[in-house]
Amino acid sequence: MISNPSPKSATNIKLPISFIVYALFAFSCSQIILFMNSSDMLIGQFRLPDIWMGAHFLLLGFAVMVAMGAMYQLVPVAFLTPIWNERFGFIQFGITALGVGFFSTLLSFKPSVAIYGGMLAVIGVVMFIIQMVITILSQQKKSLMTITVLVAIISLFLTIVAGLLLAWNIAYGGIINHTSILYSHIALGIAGWFTLLIFGFSYKLVPMFSLSHGFSMKWAKPMVITYITGLIMLLLSFWIQVTFLPTIGWFLLCLGFTFFVLDVKEIIKKRMKKKLDKPFIFSLFAIGNGLVIHFIALVGSLYHIKSSIFWGWLIFLYIFSWVIFSILGYLYKIVPFLWWTHKYADRIGKEKVPTLKEMIHEKASINILTLFIIGIVGLVLFVILQVGIGVFVFQGILAVASILYAISIIRVLFI
Amino acid sequence: MDLENEIQTALYDVIDPELGINIVDLGLVYGISLDEENNALIAMTLTTPGCPMHDSITKGVEHRLKSIEGLGVIKVNLVWEPAWTPENMSEKAMQILWGN
């Protein structure tokens, strides 16, 4: 038998929980802001100060903060490596939370000084990158997952560099490639950071939540190579005018995503747990959405569609139905685990303790997640039909769903 | 009941909180050994390396066994080889995972 020394796998719960609670608040804020500006969304106007505020509360305040919190919890257990410096992590949380809050708010109220909030957020994100790079590089046995997560972290760094350049240009001007930087900022953020991060952790989480064994992960290597190459091609296409470069980029991104789906499909096929938890099924549903959106982007690129409304809504769907939906599903697993470890880990074996499933109200979670699907489908439908009241109502449903979701997650912390 | 059987029975009380099944039926316990001074060594594994429940389950084993009278020092040795396979599970565990 080969024994393994027990690593210190649990991070101080206050660290990931701080990020997650902040993120849930930002999520509700973002949806309320977007609800209040639904008329601008109707005409496909995403590049307006109030929409910027909503979008950055959603992406930075919610998605990035959740990703950071989840990484503080998952990296030690998935990479069997303790977090480099927890105190540094708490300082990083404070700086990032302040920076993201100021930056997102100033984008609406005073865009010309948003750069100062942005700089604070950048310092926070750079601190996070330093923390994670040192932690991950100290992992004894590197895997493909290590590379995927490292590339995601590099993408995050480049995303904020591009974001800072954009904020600088808004404040002082002088940079002529504003549009190229903006497109790079978006692609690096959503495909480079979020997608690769979800890919990397899904290879650990999907088998764990489905109790799958004997799967091959044979597409993982082609996936990493293809997806990263596709991302580089797409980024190049924003800077060099070559006719088929965006199409090649989207083709490779689509292919890479397909490889990932093939692996997930095999993992699920070889699962031991027949009845999967509903929120986890929702995360799997998000993977399907991601594939469809990549395919639509490929078709859009193939037919040289230039409409900013088309790409604006496709990016919205990419973010919401793939990235955000994945996070929403996984959080229903991650938060109960965190709280369970904090509250019940020392009671196991001494008294009867609840299972993770018993810590969430599964029926309520199904209803809330269904509301998100209804909200997104209705929103897109009424934007296509250009019916203002419909957009207002369905963005309202999303705002209500986000508040209910935040309550349902926070509720776990009182069990 | 001898001490080894008592340990085996006690381990049925340690539940994997993710699956809701005890660690014996999951086939996570590889061996129980006792020395002359009744110090216990439990060799066990987890369903996957890097399982987030890592510390909780091993501590749970220690906590549960501490309540057995006459037992000396308890040591849990977490091993990764031989790796856990679904064949390690009991009929009952299989039934819970597939039957629900």
Coordinates of C-alpha atoms in Angstrom, one line a residue:
Chain A
M1 CA 0.0 0.0 0.0
I2 CA 1.2 3.5 -0.8
S3 CA 0.3 5.9 1.9
N4 CA 0.0 9.7 1.4
P5 CA 0.9 12.1 4.1
S6 CA -2.2 14.1 5.0
P7 CA -1.8 17.6 3.6
K8 CA -3.5 20.5 5.3
S9 CA -6.4 20.6 2.8
A10 CA -8.7 23.0 4.5
T11 CA -8.4 26.7 4.1
N12 CA -9.7 29.0 6.9
I13 CA -13.4 29.0 5.9
K14 CA -13.7 32.8 6.5
L15 CA -11.6 33.4 3.5
P16 CA -13.7 31.7 0.7
I17 CA -16.9 32.6 2.5
S18 CA -16.0 36.3 2.5
F19 CA -15.5 36.2 -1.3
I20 CA -18.7 34.3 -1.8
V21 CA -21.0 36.4 0.4
Y22 CA -19.6 39.6 -1.3
A23 CA -20.2 38.0 -4.7
L24 CA -23.8 37.1 -3.9
F25 CA -24.5 40.7 -2.9
A26 CA -22.8 42.0 -6.1
F27 CA -24.8 39.5 -8.2
S28 CA -28.1 40.8 -6.8
C29 CA -26.9 44.4 -7.4
S30 CA -25.9 43.7 -11.0
Q31 CA -29.3 42.2 -11.8
I32 CA -31.2 45.1 -10.2
I33 CA -29.0 47.6 -12.1
L34 CA -29.6 45.8 -15.4
F35 CA -33.3 45.6 -14.6
M36 CA -33.4 49.4 -14.0
N37 CA -31.7 49.9 -17.4
S38 CA -33.6 47.3 -19.4
S39 CA -34.6 49.9 -22.0
D40 CA -30.9 50.3 -23.0
M41 CA -30.6 46.5 -23.2
L42 CA -33.5 46.4 -25.5
I43 CA -31.7 48.4 -28.2
G44 CA -28.5 46.4 -27.7
Q45 CA -26.7 49.3 -26.1
F46 CA -24.1 47.6 -23.8
R47 CA -21.5 50.3 -24.0
L48 CA -23.3 52.8 -21.6
P49 CA -22.1 53.8 -18.1
D50 CA -25.0 52.2 -16.2
I51 CA -24.7 48.9 -18.2
W52 CA -20.9 49.0 -17.6
M53 CA -21.7 49.2 -13.9
G54 CA -24.1 46.3 -14.0
A55 CA -21.8 44.2 -16.2
H56 CA -18.8 44.8 -13.9
F57 CA -20.8 44.1 -10.8
L58 CA -21.8 40.8 -12.5
L59 CA -18.3 39.9 -13.9
L60 CA -15.9 41.3 -11.4
G61 CA -18.2 41.6 -8.3
F62 CA -19.8 38.2 -8.7
A63 CA -18.1 35.9 -11.2
V64 CA -14.4 36.9 -10.4
M65 CA -15.0 37.1 -6.7
V66 CA -16.8 33.7 -6.6
A67 CA -14.0 32.2 -8.7
M68 CA -11.4 33.6 -6.3
G69 CA -13.3 32.3 -3.2
A70 CA -13.8 28.9 -4.9
M71 CA -10.1 28.7 -5.8
Y72 CA -9.1 29.4 -2.2
Q73 CA -11.2 26.4 -1.3
L74 CA -10.6 24.1 -4.3
V75 CA -6.9 24.6 -5.0
P76 CA -5.7 23.1 -1.7
V77 CA -8.0 20.0 -2.1
A78 CA -7.7 19.6 -5.9
F79 CA -3.9 20.2 -6.1
L80 CA -3.1 18.8 -2.6
T81 CA -1.2 22.0 -1.9
P82 CA -2.0 24.4 1.0
I83 CA -2.6 28.1 0.2
W84 CA 0.7 30.0 0.3
N85 CA -0.4 32.8 2.7
E86 CA -3.9 33.0 4.2
R87 CA -3.3 36.4 5.9
F88 CA -2.2 37.8 2.5
G89 CA -5.5 36.3 1.2
F90 CA -7.6 38.3 3.7
I91 CA -5.7 41.5 2.7
Q92 CA -6.3 40.7 -0.9
F93 CA -10.0 40.2 -0.3
G94 CA -10.3 43.6 1.4
I95 CA -8.4 45.5 -1.4
T96 CA -10.2 43.6 -4.2
A97 CA -13.7 44.1 -2.6
L98 CA -13.1 47.8 -2.2
G99 CA -11.6 48.2 -5.7
V100 CA -14.4 46.3 -7.5
G101 CA -17.1 48.2 -5.6
F102 CA -15.6 51.6 -6.3
F103 CA -14.7 50.8 -9.9
S104 CA -18.1 49.4 -10.8
T105 CA -19.9 52.3 -9.2
L106 CA -17.7 55.0 -10.6
L107 CA -18.1 53.6 -14.1
S108 CA -21.7 54.8 -13.9
F109 CA -21.4 57.9 -11.7
K110 CA -18.0 59.3 -12.8
P111 CA -16.3 57.2 -15.5
S112 CA -13.5 59.7 -15.8
V113 CA -12.2 58.8 -12.3
A114 CA -13.1 55.1 -12.5
I115 CA -9.5 54.3 -13.1
Y116 CA -8.7 54.9 -9.4
G117 CA -11.1 52.3 -8.3
G118 CA -9.8 50.1 -11.2
M119 CA -6.3 50.5 -9.9
L120 CA -7.3 49.3 -6.5
A121 CA -9.1 46.3 -8.1
V122 CA -6.1 45.6 -10.2
I123 CA -3.8 45.5 -7.1
G124 CA -6.2 43.1 -5.5
V125 CA -6.3 40.8 -8.6
V126 CA -2.5 40.9 -8.9
M127 CA -2.2 39.9 -5.3
F128 CA -4.6 37.0 -6.0
I129 CA -2.5 36.0 -9.0
I130 CA 0.7 36.1 -6.9
Q131 CA -1.0 34.0 -4.2
M132 CA -2.2 31.4 -6.7
V133 CA 0.9 31.1 -8.8
I134 CA 3.1 30.5 -5.7
T135 CA 0.6 28.0 -4.4
I136 CA 0.1 26.1 -7.6
L137 CA 3.8 26.1 -8.5
S138 CA 4.6 24.5 -5.2
Q139 CA 2.4 21.5 -6.2
Q140 CA 4.6 18.4 -6.2
K141 CA 3.1 16.6 -9.1
K142 CA 1.9 18.9 -11.9
S143 CA -1.0 17.8 -14.1
L144 CA -2.9 18.9 -17.2
M145 CA -5.3 20.6 -14.8
T146 CA -2.4 22.6 -13.4
I147 CA -1.5 23.9 -16.8
T148 CA -5.2 24.7 -17.6
V149 CA -5.6 26.7 -14.4
L150 CA -2.3 28.5 -14.8
V151 CA -3.2 29.6 -18.4
A152 CA -6.5 30.8 -16.9
I153 CA -4.6 32.8 -14.3
I154 CA -2.3 34.3 -17.0
S155 CA -5.5 35.2 -19.0
L156 CA -6.9 36.9 -15.9
F157 CA -3.7 39.0 -15.6
L158 CA -3.9 40.0 -19.3
T159 CA -7.6 40.8 -18.9
I160 CA -6.9 43.3 -16.1
V161 CA -4.0 44.8 -18.0
A162 CA -6.3 45.4 -21.0
G163 CA -9.0 46.6 -18.7
L164 CA -6.6 49.1 -17.1
L165 CA -5.6 50.3 -20.5
L166 CA -9.2 50.9 -21.4
A167 CA -9.9 52.8 -18.2
W168 CA -6.7 54.9 -18.8
N169 CA -7.9 55.7 -22.3
I170 CA -11.3 56.8 -21.0
A171 CA -9.6 59.0 -18.4
Y172 CA -6.7 60.4 -20.4
G173 CA -7.0 59.2 -24.0
G174 CA -4.0 58.7 -26.3
I175 CA -4.3 55.0 -27.1
I176 CA -5.6 54.5 -30.6
N177 CA -6.3 50.8 -30.5
H178 CA -9.2 51.1 -28.1
T179 CA -11.5 48.7 -29.9
S180 CA -8.8 46.0 -30.2
I181 CA -8.0 46.3 -26.5
L182 CA -11.7 46.1 -25.6
Y183 CA -12.2 42.9 -27.7
S184 CA -9.0 41.4 -26.2
H185 CA -10.2 42.3 -22.7
I186 CA -13.5 40.5 -23.3
A187 CA -12.1 37.4 -25.0
L188 CA -9.3 37.0 -22.4
G189 CA -11.8 37.5 -19.6
I190 CA -14.5 35.1 -20.7
A191 CA -12.8 32.5 -22.8
G192 CA -9.3 32.6 -21.3
W193 CA -10.1 33.1 -17.6
F194 CA -13.6 31.8 -16.9
T195 CA -13.8 29.0 -19.5
L196 CA -10.4 27.5 -18.9
L197 CA -10.9 27.8 -15.1
I198 CA -14.3 25.9 -15.3
F199 CA -12.7 23.3 -17.7
G200 CA -9.8 22.8 -15.2
F201 CA -11.9 22.4 -12.1
S202 CA -14.7 20.4 -13.9
Y203 CA -12.2 17.6 -14.5
K204 CA -12.0 17.3 -10.7
L205 CA -15.6 18.2 -9.7
V206 CA -17.6 16.3 -12.3
P207 CA -16.1 12.9 -11.4
M208 CA -16.4 13.8 -7.7
F209 CA -20.0 14.8 -7.8
S210 CA -21.0 11.9 -10.0
L211 CA -18.7 9.3 -8.3
S212 CA -17.3 8.4 -11.7
H213 CA -14.5 5.9 -12.2
G214 CA -12.6 4.3 -15.0
F215 CA -12.9 7.3 -17.4
S216 CA -10.0 8.1 -19.8
M217 CA -9.8 11.9 -20.1
K218 CA -8.4 11.2 -23.5
W219 CA -9.6 14.5 -24.9
A220 CA -8.1 16.7 -22.2
K221 CA -4.8 17.2 -23.9
P222 CA -6.2 18.0 -27.3
M223 CA -8.8 20.2 -25.6
V224 CA -6.1 22.3 -23.8
I225 CA -4.0 22.7 -27.0
T226 CA -6.9 23.4 -29.3
Y227 CA -8.7 25.8 -27.0
I228 CA -5.6 27.9 -26.1
T229 CA -4.5 28.0 -29.8
G230 CA -8.0 29.1 -30.8
L231 CA -7.9 31.8 -28.1
I232 CA -4.5 33.1 -29.4
M233 CA -5.9 33.1 -33.0
L234 CA -9.0 35.0 -32.0
L235 CA -6.9 37.6 -30.1
L236 CA -4.6 38.0 -33.1
S237 CA -7.6 38.6 -35.3
F238 CA -8.4 41.7 -33.2
W239 CA -5.0 43.2 -34.0
I240 CA -4.2 41.9 -37.5
Q241 CA -6.7 42.2 -40.3
V242 CA -6.6 38.7 -41.9
T243 CA -9.9 37.6 -43.4
F244 CA -10.2 34.0 -42.0
L245 CA -8.3 34.5 -38.7
P246 CA -11.5 35.0 -36.5
T247 CA -13.1 32.0 -38.1
I248 CA -10.0 29.8 -37.5
G249 CA -10.0 31.1 -33.9
W250 CA -13.7 30.3 -33.3
F251 CA -13.3 26.9 -35.1
L252 CA -10.5 25.9 -32.8
L253 CA -12.4 27.3 -29.7
C254 CA -15.5 25.3 -30.8
L255 CA -13.4 22.2 -31.3
G256 CA -11.7 22.5 -28.0
F257 CA -15.0 22.9 -26.3
T258 CA -16.3 19.8 -28.1
F259 CA -13.3 17.8 -26.8
F260 CA -14.2 19.0 -23.3
V261 CA -17.8 17.9 -23.8
L262 CA -16.7 14.5 -25.0
D263 CA -14.7 13.9 -21.8
V264 CA -17.5 15.1 -19.6
K265 CA -19.9 12.8 -21.5
E266 CA -17.7 9.8 -20.8
I267 CA -17.3 10.8 -17.1
I268 CA -21.0 11.0 -16.7
K269 CA -21.5 7.7 -18.6
K270 CA -19.2 5.9 -16.2
R271 CA -20.7 7.4 -13.1
M272 CA -21.6 5.3 -10.0
K273 CA -24.2 7.8 -8.7
K274 CA -27.3 7.3 -10.8
K275 CA -29.4 10.2 -9.5
L276 CA -27.3 13.3 -9.8
D277 CA -28.0 16.4 -7.6
K278 CA -30.2 18.9 -9.4
P279 CA -27.9 21.9 -9.1
F280 CA -25.1 19.8 -10.4
I281 CA -27.3 18.9 -13.4
F282 CA -27.7 22.6 -13.9
S283 CA -23.9 23.0 -14.2
L284 CA -23.9 20.2 -16.8
F285 CA -26.7 22.0 -18.6
A286 CA -24.5 25.1 -18.7
I287 CA -21.8 23.0 -20.5
G288 CA -24.3 22.3 -23.2
N289 CA -25.1 26.0 -23.5
G290 CA -21.4 26.8 -23.8
L291 CA -21.0 24.4 -26.7
V292 CA -24.1 25.8 -28.5
I293 CA -22.8 29.4 -28.0
H294 CA -19.4 28.6 -29.3
F295 CA -21.0 27.0 -32.4
I296 CA -23.2 30.1 -33.0
A297 CA -20.1 32.3 -32.7
L298 CA -18.3 30.1 -35.3
V299 CA -21.3 30.4 -37.6
G300 CA -21.4 34.2 -37.0
S301 CA -17.8 34.4 -37.8
L302 CA -18.1 32.2 -40.9
Y303 CA -20.8 34.5 -42.3
H304 CA -18.9 37.6 -41.3
I305 CA -21.7 38.9 -39.2
K306 CA -20.5 42.4 -37.9
S307 CA -23.7 43.4 -36.0
S308 CA -22.7 44.7 -32.6
I309 CA -26.2 43.6 -31.4
F310 CA -25.6 40.0 -32.4
W311 CA -22.1 39.9 -30.8
G312 CA -23.3 41.9 -27.8
W313 CA -26.1 39.4 -27.0
L314 CA -23.9 36.4 -27.8
I315 CA -21.3 37.7 -25.3
F316 CA -24.2 38.2 -22.8
L317 CA -25.4 34.6 -23.4
Y318 CA -21.8 33.3 -23.2
I319 CA -21.4 35.0 -19.8
F320 CA -24.8 34.2 -18.4
S321 CA -25.9 30.8 -19.7
W322 CA -22.4 29.2 -19.7
V323 CA -20.2 31.0 -17.1
I324 CA -22.8 32.2 -14.6
F325 CA -25.0 29.1 -14.9
S326 CA -21.9 26.9 -14.2
I327 CA -21.1 28.9 -11.1
L328 CA -24.7 29.0 -9.9
G329 CA -24.9 25.2 -10.0
Y330 CA -21.5 24.5 -8.5
L331 CA -22.1 27.0 -5.6
Y332 CA -24.9 24.8 -4.4
K333 CA -22.2 22.1 -3.8
I334 CA -19.3 24.3 -2.8
V335 CA -21.0 26.4 0.0
P336 CA -22.6 23.4 1.8
F337 CA -19.2 21.7 1.7
L338 CA -17.5 24.8 3.2
W339 CA -20.1 25.2 5.9
W340 CA -20.2 21.5 6.7
T341 CA -16.4 21.3 7.1
H342 CA -16.6 24.3 9.4
K343 CA -19.5 23.2 11.5
Y344 CA -19.7 19.4 11.4
A345 CA -16.2 18.1 10.4
D346 CA -15.3 17.7 14.1
R347 CA -18.6 16.1 15.0
I348 CA -18.5 13.3 12.4
G349 CA -18.2 10.0 14.2
K350 CA -19.4 11.6 17.4
E351 CA -23.0 12.4 16.6
K352 CA -25.4 12.3 13.6
V353 CA -24.4 15.0 11.1
P354 CA -26.4 16.1 8.0
T355 CA -25.3 15.1 4.6
L356 CA -24.4 17.9 2.1
K357 CA -27.6 17.3 0.2
E358 CA -29.6 17.8 3.4
M359 CA -28.0 21.3 3.8
I360 CA -29.7 22.7 0.7
H361 CA -33.4 23.0 0.0
E362 CA -33.2 21.1 -3.3
K363 CA -36.8 21.9 -4.4
A364 CA -36.3 25.6 -3.9
S365 CA -33.0 25.4 -5.8
I366 CA -34.8 23.8 -8.7
N367 CA -37.4 26.6 -8.7
I368 CA -34.7 29.3 -8.5
L369 CA -32.5 27.8 -11.2
T370 CA -35.6 27.3 -13.4
L371 CA -36.4 31.0 -12.9
F372 CA -33.0 31.9 -14.3
I373 CA -33.6 29.8 -17.4
I374 CA -37.1 31.4 -17.9
G375 CA -35.5 34.8 -17.3
I376 CA -32.7 34.3 -19.9
V377 CA -35.0 32.7 -22.6
G378 CA -37.6 35.4 -22.2
L379 CA -35.1 38.2 -22.2
V380 CA -33.5 37.1 -25.4
L381 CA -36.8 36.3 -27.0
F382 CA -38.2 39.8 -26.3
V383 CA -35.0 41.5 -27.3
I384 CA -35.3 39.7 -30.7
L385 CA -39.0 40.7 -30.9
Q386 CA -38.1 44.2 -29.6
V387 CA -40.8 44.2 -27.0
G388 CA -39.8 46.6 -24.2
I389 CA -42.3 45.4 -21.6
G390 CA -41.1 41.8 -22.2
V391 CA -37.5 42.7 -21.6
F392 CA -38.5 44.7 -18.5
V393 CA -40.5 41.7 -17.1
F394 CA -37.9 39.0 -17.8
Q395 CA -34.9 41.1 -16.6
G396 CA -37.1 41.6 -13.5
I397 CA -37.5 37.8 -13.2
L398 CA -33.6 37.6 -13.3
A399 CA -33.3 40.2 -10.6
V400 CA -35.8 38.4 -8.4
A401 CA -34.1 35.0 -9.1
S402 CA -30.7 36.5 -8.2
I403 CA -32.0 37.8 -4.8
L404 CA -33.7 34.4 -4.1
Y405 CA -30.6 32.6 -5.1
A406 CA -28.4 34.7 -2.7
I407 CA -30.9 34.1 0.1
S408 CA -30.9 30.3 -0.6
I409 CA -27.1 30.1 -0.4
I410 CA -26.7 32.4 2.6
R411 CA -29.4 30.2 4.3
V412 CA -26.9 27.3 4.3
L413 CA -24.7 29.4 6.7
F414 CA -27.4 29.3 9.3
I415 CA -27.8 25.5 9.4
Chain B
M1 CA -17.6 -9.0 20.7
D2 CA -13.9 -8.8 20.3
L3 CA -12.2 -5.4 19.8
E4 CA -11.6 -5.8 16.1
N5 CA -15.3 -6.5 15.4
E6 CA -16.2 -3.6 17.7
I7 CA -14.1 -1.3 15.5
Q8 CA -15.6 -2.7 12.4
T9 CA -19.1 -2.1 13.7
A10 CA -18.2 1.4 14.9
L11 CA -16.9 2.4 11.5
Y12 CA -20.4 1.9 10.1
D13 CA -21.3 5.1 11.9
V14 CA -18.8 7.2 9.9
I15 CA -20.8 8.5 7.0
D16 CA -19.4 10.1 3.8
P17 CA -21.4 13.4 3.9
E18 CA -21.3 13.8 0.1
L19 CA -22.8 10.4 -0.6
G20 CA -24.7 9.7 2.6
I21 CA -23.2 6.2 2.8
N22 CA -21.0 4.8 5.6
I23 CA -17.3 4.2 4.8
V24 CA -17.5 0.4 5.4
D25 CA -20.2 -0.1 2.8
L26 CA -18.3 2.2 0.4
G27 CA -15.4 -0.1 0.7
L28 CA -13.0 2.6 1.9
V29 CA -11.7 0.6 4.9
Y30 CA -8.8 -1.6 3.7
G31 CA -7.7 -3.1 7.0
I32 CA -7.9 -3.0 10.8
S33 CA -5.0 -4.1 12.9
L34 CA -4.4 -4.2 16.6
D35 CA -1.1 -4.6 18.5
E36 CA -0.6 -6.2 21.9
E37 CA -1.4 -2.9 23.6
N38 CA -4.7 -2.5 21.7
N39 CA -3.4 0.4 19.6
A40 CA -5.4 0.4 16.4
L41 CA -4.2 1.1 12.9
I42 CA -6.9 1.7 10.3
A43 CA -5.8 1.5 6.7
M44 CA -8.3 3.3 4.5
T45 CA -8.7 5.2 1.3
L46 CA -11.1 7.7 -0.3
T47 CA -13.1 7.5 -3.5
T48 CA -10.8 9.9 -5.2
P49 CA -7.4 11.5 -4.3
G50 CA -7.9 15.2 -3.4
C51 CA -11.4 14.5 -2.0
P52 CA -12.4 17.7 -0.2
M53 CA -13.7 15.5 2.7
H54 CA -10.2 14.2 3.2
D55 CA -9.5 15.5 6.8
S56 CA -13.2 15.3 7.9
I57 CA -13.6 11.6 7.2
T58 CA -10.2 10.5 8.7
K59 CA -10.9 12.7 11.8
G60 CA -14.4 11.2 12.0
V61 CA -12.9 7.7 12.1
E62 CA -10.6 8.8 15.0
H63 CA -13.5 10.5 16.9
R64 CA -15.8 7.4 16.5
L65 CA -13.1 4.9 17.7
K66 CA -12.2 7.0 20.7
S67 CA -15.5 6.1 22.2
I68 CA -14.6 2.4 22.3
E69 CA -13.5 1.3 25.7
G70 CA -10.1 -0.4 26.0
L71 CA -8.7 0.9 22.8
G72 CA -5.2 2.5 22.9
V73 CA -3.8 4.9 20.4
I74 CA -5.8 5.2 17.2
K75 CA -3.9 5.9 13.9
V76 CA -5.6 6.3 10.5
N77 CA -3.3 5.5 7.6
L78 CA -4.7 7.0 4.4
V79 CA -3.5 5.1 1.4
W80 CA -4.0 5.7 -2.4
E81 CA -2.9 2.3 -3.6
P82 CA -4.6 0.0 -4.3
A83 CA -6.9 2.7 -5.6
W84 CA -10.5 2.6 -4.7
T85 CA -12.8 1.1 -7.3
P86 CA -16.6 0.7 -7.4
E87 CA -16.1 -3.0 -6.9
N88 CA -15.1 -2.3 -3.3
M89 CA -18.7 -1.2 -2.5
S90 CA -21.2 -3.5 -0.8
E91 CA -24.4 -4.5 -2.4
K92 CA -26.2 -2.1 -0.1
A93 CA -24.1 0.8 -1.2
M94 CA -24.6 0.0 -4.8
Q95 CA -28.3 -0.2 -4.1
I96 CA -28.4 3.2 -2.5
L97 CA -26.4 4.8 -5.4
W98 CA -28.4 3.2 -8.2
G99 CA -31.8 2.6 -6.5
N100 CA -32.7 6.1 -5.2

